[in-house]
Coordinates of C-alpha atoms in Angstrom, one line a residue:
Chain A
X1 CA 9.0 -23.8 -27.1
X2 CA 5.8 -25.2 -28.6
X3 CA 3.3 -23.2 -30.6
X4 CA -0.2 -24.5 -31.1
X5 CA -1.1 -23.6 -34.6
X6 CA -4.6 -24.9 -34.9
X7 CA -7.1 -27.1 -33.0
X8 CA -9.7 -29.7 -33.5
X9 CA -12.2 -30.7 -30.8
X10 CA -13.7 -33.8 -32.3
X11 CA -17.1 -35.3 -31.3
X12 CA -18.0 -38.9 -31.9
X13 CA -21.7 -38.3 -31.7
X14 CA -22.5 -39.3 -35.3
X15 CA -21.1 -42.8 -34.7
X16 CA -23.9 -43.4 -32.2
X17 CA -26.6 -43.0 -34.8
X18 CA -28.4 -46.2 -35.8
X19 CA -26.2 -48.5 -33.6
X20 CA -27.6 -50.9 -31.1
X21 CA -26.5 -54.2 -29.4
X22 CA -28.4 -56.9 -27.6
X23 CA -25.7 -56.7 -24.9
X24 CA -27.2 -54.0 -22.7
X25 CA -23.9 -52.6 -21.4
X26 CA -22.5 -52.3 -24.9
X27 CA -25.8 -50.8 -26.1
X28 CA -25.6 -48.1 -23.4
X29 CA -22.0 -47.4 -24.3
X30 CA -22.9 -47.1 -28.0
X31 CA -25.5 -44.5 -27.1
X32 CA -23.1 -42.7 -24.8
X33 CA -20.8 -42.0 -27.8
X34 CA -22.8 -38.8 -28.1
X35 CA -20.9 -37.4 -25.1
X36 CA -17.4 -38.5 -26.2
X37 CA -14.9 -36.0 -27.5
X38 CA -11.2 -35.4 -27.9
X39 CA -9.3 -32.1 -28.3
X40 CA -6.2 -32.0 -30.5
X41 CA -3.6 -29.3 -31.2
X42 CA -1.3 -29.0 -34.1
X43 CA 2.0 -28.3 -32.4
X44 CA 5.0 -26.7 -34.0
X45 CA 8.3 -27.0 -32.2
X46 CA 11.3 -24.7 -32.6
X47 CA 12.7 -26.6 -35.5
X48 CA 9.4 -26.1 -37.4
X49 CA 8.4 -29.7 -37.1
X50 CA 4.6 -30.1 -36.8
X51 CA 2.6 -32.9 -35.2
X52 CA -0.9 -33.4 -33.7
X53 CA -1.2 -34.0 -30.0
X54 CA -4.3 -35.1 -28.1
X55 CA -4.5 -32.5 -25.2
X56 CA -7.6 -33.8 -23.5
X57 CA -10.4 -36.3 -24.1
X58 CA -13.3 -38.1 -22.4
X59 CA -11.6 -41.5 -23.0
X60 CA -11.3 -43.0 -19.5
X61 CA -8.0 -44.8 -20.0
X62 CA -6.1 -42.1 -21.7
X63 CA -4.1 -39.6 -19.7
X64 CA -4.8 -36.0 -20.5
X65 CA -1.8 -33.8 -21.5
X66 CA -3.6 -30.7 -20.2
X67 CA -2.5 -31.5 -16.7
X68 CA 0.0 -34.1 -15.7
X69 CA 1.2 -33.1 -12.2
X70 CA 3.4 -30.4 -10.7
X71 CA 5.0 -28.3 -13.5
X72 CA 3.9 -30.9 -16.1
X73 CA 1.3 -30.5 -18.8
X74 CA 0.0 -28.0 -21.4
X75 CA -1.6 -25.6 -18.9
X76 CA 1.7 -25.2 -17.0
X77 CA 3.6 -24.9 -20.2
X78 CA 1.2 -22.1 -21.3
X79 CA 1.6 -20.3 -18.0
X80 CA 5.4 -20.6 -18.0
X81 CA 5.6 -19.4 -21.6
X82 CA 6.9 -22.7 -23.0
X83 CA 3.7 -23.1 -25.0
X84 CA 1.9 -20.4 -27.1
X85 CA -1.4 -20.4 -29.0
X86 CA -1.1 -19.0 -32.5
X87 CA 2.0 -17.2 -31.4
X88 CA 0.3 -15.6 -28.4
X89 CA 1.3 -16.2 -24.8
X90 CA -1.7 -17.0 -22.5
X91 CA -2.0 -17.3 -18.8
X92 CA -3.2 -20.6 -17.4
X93 CA -6.7 -19.3 -17.0
X94 CA -6.9 -17.9 -20.5
X95 CA -5.5 -21.0 -22.0
X96 CA -8.1 -23.2 -20.2
X97 CA -10.9 -20.8 -21.3
X98 CA -9.6 -21.0 -24.8
X99 CA -9.7 -24.8 -24.8
X100 CA -13.2 -24.7 -23.3
X101 CA -14.3 -22.3 -26.2
X102 CA -13.3 -24.7 -29.0
X103 CA -16.4 -25.8 -30.9
X104 CA -17.1 -29.5 -31.3
X105 CA -16.7 -30.8 -34.8
X106 CA -18.2 -34.2 -35.6
X107 CA -15.7 -36.8 -36.7
X108 CA -17.6 -37.2 -40.0
X109 CA -16.9 -33.5 -40.9
X110 CA -13.4 -33.2 -39.3
X111 CA -11.4 -34.1 -42.4
X112 CA -9.2 -36.4 -40.5
X113 CA -8.8 -40.0 -39.4
X114 CA -8.1 -41.1 -35.8
X115 CA -6.4 -44.2 -34.6
X116 CA -6.2 -45.3 -31.0
X117 CA -3.4 -47.5 -29.7
X118 CA -3.8 -50.0 -26.9
X119 CA -1.2 -52.2 -25.2
X120 CA -2.7 -55.4 -23.9
X121 CA -0.3 -57.3 -21.6
X122 CA 0.1 -61.1 -21.6
X123 CA -2.7 -62.8 -19.7
X124 CA -5.3 -60.2 -20.7
X125 CA -5.7 -61.0 -24.4
X126 CA -9.2 -62.4 -23.7
X127 CA -10.2 -58.8 -23.5
X128 CA -9.7 -58.6 -27.3
X129 CA -12.4 -61.2 -27.9
X130 CA -15.4 -59.4 -26.4
X131 CA -17.2 -57.9 -23.5
X132 CA -20.1 -59.7 -21.8
X133 CA -22.1 -61.3 -24.6
X134 CA -20.7 -58.9 -27.2
X135 CA -17.9 -60.0 -29.6
X136 CA -15.6 -57.3 -30.9
X137 CA -15.3 -57.1 -34.7
X138 CA -11.6 -57.1 -35.1
X139 CA -11.6 -56.9 -38.9
X140 CA -10.4 -53.3 -39.0
X141 CA -7.9 -53.7 -36.0
X142 CA -4.2 -54.0 -36.5
X143 CA -2.9 -56.5 -33.9
X144 CA 0.9 -56.8 -33.5
X145 CA 2.4 -59.4 -31.2
X146 CA 5.0 -58.1 -28.8
X147 CA 7.3 -59.9 -26.3
X148 CA 5.1 -58.9 -23.4
X149 CA 1.7 -58.8 -25.0
X150 CA 0.0 -57.3 -28.1
X151 CA -0.3 -53.8 -29.5
X152 CA -3.7 -53.1 -31.0
X153 CA -4.4 -50.2 -33.4
X154 CA -8.0 -49.4 -33.8
X155 CA -9.7 -46.9 -36.2
X156 CA -11.8 -44.5 -34.3
X157 CA -14.3 -44.0 -37.1
X158 CA -16.4 -47.0 -36.2
X159 CA -18.7 -47.1 -33.2
X160 CA -17.7 -50.5 -31.6
X161 CA -14.0 -49.7 -32.0
X162 CA -14.5 -46.4 -30.1
X163 CA -16.5 -48.2 -27.4
X164 CA -13.6 -50.8 -27.1
X165 CA -11.0 -48.0 -27.0
X166 CA -12.9 -46.0 -24.3
X167 CA -13.5 -49.0 -22.1
X168 CA -10.2 -50.8 -22.2
X169 CA -8.2 -48.7 -19.7
X170 CA -5.1 -49.8 -21.6
X171 CA -5.2 -47.0 -24.1
X172 CA -1.8 -45.4 -24.7
X173 CA -2.3 -42.8 -27.4
X174 CA -4.5 -41.4 -30.2
X175 CA -3.0 -40.4 -33.5
X176 CA -4.7 -37.9 -35.8
X177 CA -4.0 -37.7 -39.5
X178 CA -5.5 -35.0 -41.6
X179 CA -6.9 -36.3 -44.8
X180 CA -8.7 -33.2 -46.0
X181 CA -10.2 -29.9 -44.9
X182 CA -12.6 -29.7 -42.0
X183 CA -16.0 -28.5 -43.1
X184 CA -16.5 -26.8 -39.7
X185 CA -16.1 -23.1 -39.0
X186 CA -12.5 -22.2 -38.0
X187 CA -12.2 -22.2 -34.2
X188 CA -11.2 -18.5 -34.0
X189 CA -14.4 -17.2 -35.5
X190 CA -16.3 -15.5 -32.8
X191 CA -13.5 -16.1 -30.3
X192 CA -12.7 -13.1 -28.2
X193 CA -9.5 -11.4 -29.3
X194 CA -9.0 -10.1 -25.8
X195 CA -8.1 -13.6 -24.8
X196 CA -5.0 -13.3 -26.9
X197 CA -3.9 -10.1 -25.3
X198 CA -0.4 -10.4 -23.9
X199 CA -0.4 -11.5 -20.3
X200 CA 1.3 -9.2 -17.8
Chain B
X1 CA -15.4 -41.7 -2.6
X2 CA -15.1 -38.3 -0.9
X3 CA -14.8 -34.8 -2.3
X4 CA -12.3 -32.3 -0.9
X5 CA -14.2 -29.2 0.2
X6 CA -12.0 -26.1 0.2
X7 CA -13.6 -23.4 2.4
X8 CA -10.9 -20.8 2.6
X9 CA -7.4 -20.1 1.4
X10 CA -5.1 -17.6 2.9
X11 CA -1.4 -17.0 2.0
X12 CA 1.3 -15.7 4.2
X13 CA 4.5 -14.3 2.8
X14 CA 7.8 -15.3 4.4
X15 CA 10.7 -12.9 3.7
X16 CA 13.6 -14.5 2.0
X17 CA 15.8 -13.2 4.8
X18 CA 13.8 -15.1 7.5
X19 CA 14.3 -18.5 5.8
X20 CA 17.7 -17.9 4.1
X21 CA 16.1 -18.6 0.7
X22 CA 16.8 -16.6 -2.5
X23 CA 13.1 -15.7 -3.0
X24 CA 10.2 -14.7 -0.7
X25 CA 8.1 -17.8 0.1
X26 CA 4.4 -18.2 0.4
X27 CA 2.7 -20.6 2.8
X28 CA -0.7 -21.7 1.5
X29 CA -3.0 -22.0 4.5
X30 CA -6.1 -23.8 3.7
X31 CA -9.4 -24.4 5.6
X32 CA -10.7 -27.7 4.1
X33 CA -12.2 -31.1 4.8
X34 CA -13.5 -34.2 3.2
X35 CA -17.2 -34.5 2.3
X36 CA -17.6 -37.7 4.2
X37 CA -15.8 -36.8 7.4
X38 CA -17.9 -35.4 10.3
X39 CA -17.3 -34.2 13.8
X40 CA -19.9 -34.6 16.5
X41 CA -22.9 -37.0 16.6
X42 CA -26.5 -37.1 15.4
X43 CA -28.1 -33.7 14.9
X44 CA -24.9 -32.0 16.1
X45 CA -22.8 -33.7 13.4
X46 CA -21.0 -31.2 11.2
X47 CA -18.6 -31.7 8.3
X48 CA -15.1 -31.6 9.8
X49 CA -12.9 -28.9 8.5
X50 CA -9.4 -27.9 9.6
X51 CA -6.8 -25.4 8.8
X52 CA -3.4 -26.6 7.5
X53 CA -0.4 -25.6 5.5
X54 CA -1.1 -27.2 2.1
X55 CA 2.0 -26.0 0.3
X56 CA 5.0 -23.8 0.7
X57 CA 6.9 -22.3 -2.2
X58 CA 7.9 -19.2 -4.1
X59 CA 5.2 -17.3 -6.1
X60 CA 5.8 -19.3 -9.3
X61 CA 5.8 -22.6 -7.5
X62 CA 2.5 -21.8 -5.7
X63 CA 0.9 -21.0 -9.1
X64 CA 2.4 -24.3 -10.5
X65 CA 0.9 -26.1 -7.5
X66 CA -2.5 -24.4 -8.1
X67 CA -2.4 -25.5 -11.7
X68 CA -1.6 -29.1 -10.8
X69 CA -4.6 -29.1 -8.3
X70 CA -6.9 -27.3 -10.8
X71 CA -7.7 -30.6 -12.4
X72 CA -9.5 -31.7 -9.2
X73 CA -11.9 -28.8 -9.5
X74 CA -12.6 -29.7 -13.2
X75 CA -13.2 -33.3 -12.4
X76 CA -15.4 -32.8 -9.3
X77 CA -12.9 -34.2 -6.8
X78 CA -12.7 -30.8 -5.2
X79 CA -15.3 -28.1 -4.7
X80 CA -15.3 -24.5 -3.3
X81 CA -17.2 -24.1 0.0
X82 CA -20.2 -26.3 -0.7
X83 CA -21.1 -29.7 -2.1
X84 CA -24.0 -28.4 -4.2
X85 CA -23.9 -26.8 -7.6
X86 CA -22.8 -23.5 -6.1
X87 CA -19.5 -25.3 -5.0
X88 CA -18.6 -26.2 -8.5
X89 CA -15.9 -23.9 -9.9
X90 CA -13.8 -24.2 -13.0
X91 CA -10.1 -24.9 -12.9
X92 CA -9.5 -21.4 -14.2
X93 CA -11.6 -19.9 -11.3
X94 CA -9.5 -21.9 -8.8
X95 CA -6.2 -20.6 -10.3
X96 CA -7.6 -17.0 -10.3
X97 CA -8.5 -17.4 -6.6
X98 CA -4.9 -18.5 -5.9
X99 CA -3.5 -15.5 -7.8
X100 CA -5.7 -13.1 -5.8
X101 CA -4.7 -14.9 -2.6
X102 CA -1.0 -14.3 -3.5
X103 CA -1.7 -10.5 -4.0
X104 CA -3.5 -10.4 -0.6
X105 CA -0.8 -12.3 1.3
X106 CA 0.1 -10.9 4.6
X107 CA 3.7 -11.0 5.9
X108 CA 4.5 -13.5 8.7
X109 CA 7.0 -12.0 11.1
X110 CA 8.5 -14.7 13.2
X111 CA 8.4 -13.6 16.8
X112 CA 11.9 -14.8 17.8
X113 CA 14.3 -17.4 16.4
X114 CA 13.4 -19.9 19.1
X115 CA 9.7 -19.4 19.2
X116 CA 7.7 -22.4 18.0
X117 CA 4.6 -20.5 17.2
X118 CA 3.5 -17.2 15.5
X119 CA 0.3 -15.3 14.6
X120 CA -0.8 -13.9 11.2
X121 CA -4.2 -12.2 11.1
X122 CA -6.7 -14.5 12.8
X123 CA -4.5 -17.6 12.3
X124 CA -2.1 -19.1 14.8
X125 CA 0.8 -21.2 13.4
X126 CA 2.9 -23.7 15.4
X127 CA 5.4 -26.4 14.5
X128 CA 3.9 -29.9 14.9
X129 CA 4.5 -33.6 14.7
X130 CA 8.2 -34.5 14.5
X131 CA 8.9 -30.8 14.3
X132 CA 7.0 -29.9 17.5
X133 CA 10.2 -29.3 19.4
X134 CA 11.7 -27.2 16.7
X135 CA 11.2 -23.5 16.3
X136 CA 8.6 -22.3 13.8
X137 CA 11.4 -20.9 11.7
X138 CA 13.1 -24.3 11.7
X139 CA 9.9 -26.1 10.8
X140 CA 9.3 -23.7 7.9
X141 CA 12.9 -24.2 6.7
X142 CA 12.4 -28.0 6.8
X143 CA 9.1 -27.6 4.9
X144 CA 11.0 -25.6 2.2
X145 CA 13.7 -28.2 2.0
X146 CA 11.0 -30.9 1.6
X147 CA 9.3 -29.1 -1.3
X148 CA 12.7 -28.6 -3.0
X149 CA 13.4 -32.3 -2.6
X150 CA 9.8 -33.4 -3.5
X151 CA 8.4 -30.6 -5.8
X152 CA 4.7 -30.2 -5.6
X153 CA 4.2 -32.5 -2.6
X154 CA 1.8 -31.3 0.1
X155 CA 3.2 -29.9 3.4
X156 CA 0.3 -30.5 5.8
X157 CA 2.6 -32.3 8.3
X158 CA 4.9 -29.4 9.2
X159 CA 2.6 -26.9 10.9
X160 CA -0.5 -26.8 13.1
X161 CA -2.7 -24.0 12.0
X162 CA -5.5 -22.8 14.2
X163 CA -8.1 -20.3 13.1
X164 CA -11.8 -19.4 12.7
X165 CA -14.1 -21.8 10.9
X166 CA -12.5 -25.1 11.9
X167 CA -14.9 -27.7 13.3

């Protein structure tokens, strides 16, 4: 049994401000950061262990946990009762409406840091150098050599790193670490209590 | 790339006694077609749409199947009845439609153990393909075994479904 204790739907819009590139594709991708977001839930398991999980995002290479196939994913878990939200059992429809209702919080005000992890197999390491005429600034990236490639850990608080993470199609995960309190309104303010009514 | 247009969904309930299963089963009968597939030529061309049995399972499995397919409606890979904005429905609307269809399901009474066809409402069901020589009951039992072996996989290939709206 998993209980989602709190949620963050993080927008990357502020990273787009004041950025531009002479590479037209990268420039478009920098501006497109205004439409990027990721939804996280703080999950508590039966032993009381807490961890943040990315449920859904606009990152093209990252699989959503919301759906995952037949009897897989957070929506099915909510429907079957294996996942609750703030202790309440929700039907699949109510759970999806709940996720839709989460307000966007800009990463600058979220009180957390995000890191994306990418696995680049052997033979594809040239992708780490750049895209088109654009050269990635790797100064903030942690690159670890593996037997079958490299693992790259990129901070998602910098525009070009988010653009790299979104476009790579080799993203494996996002980790969220809370560093302070979010300055945003708590998600449940204004949220219909009827949504939390017990499902039949 | 094509979009799957779902025009109609009807469920029929199969008594557990009919198929020797431990729960009543529901056959999801769907009238649907691809956005880029047409029947006819020139001015007479119409988007093709056919009835088929998309899935067979107990009530909870049908809901699980609907949830797994809901992502297609959220991502624009599937629409409800039309390709325009009016065809866009949310994943939760799709799941609700399936719940309502379960409530409205009609019973399928198999005519005789050997018959390879049956009628439910305006729809005519018959075994097809490699099951064409089997009885309808046998084809449905095979479809049920298939979904137990491959949970969530579609069951279009077991039955021919004929009904109004197909082009």
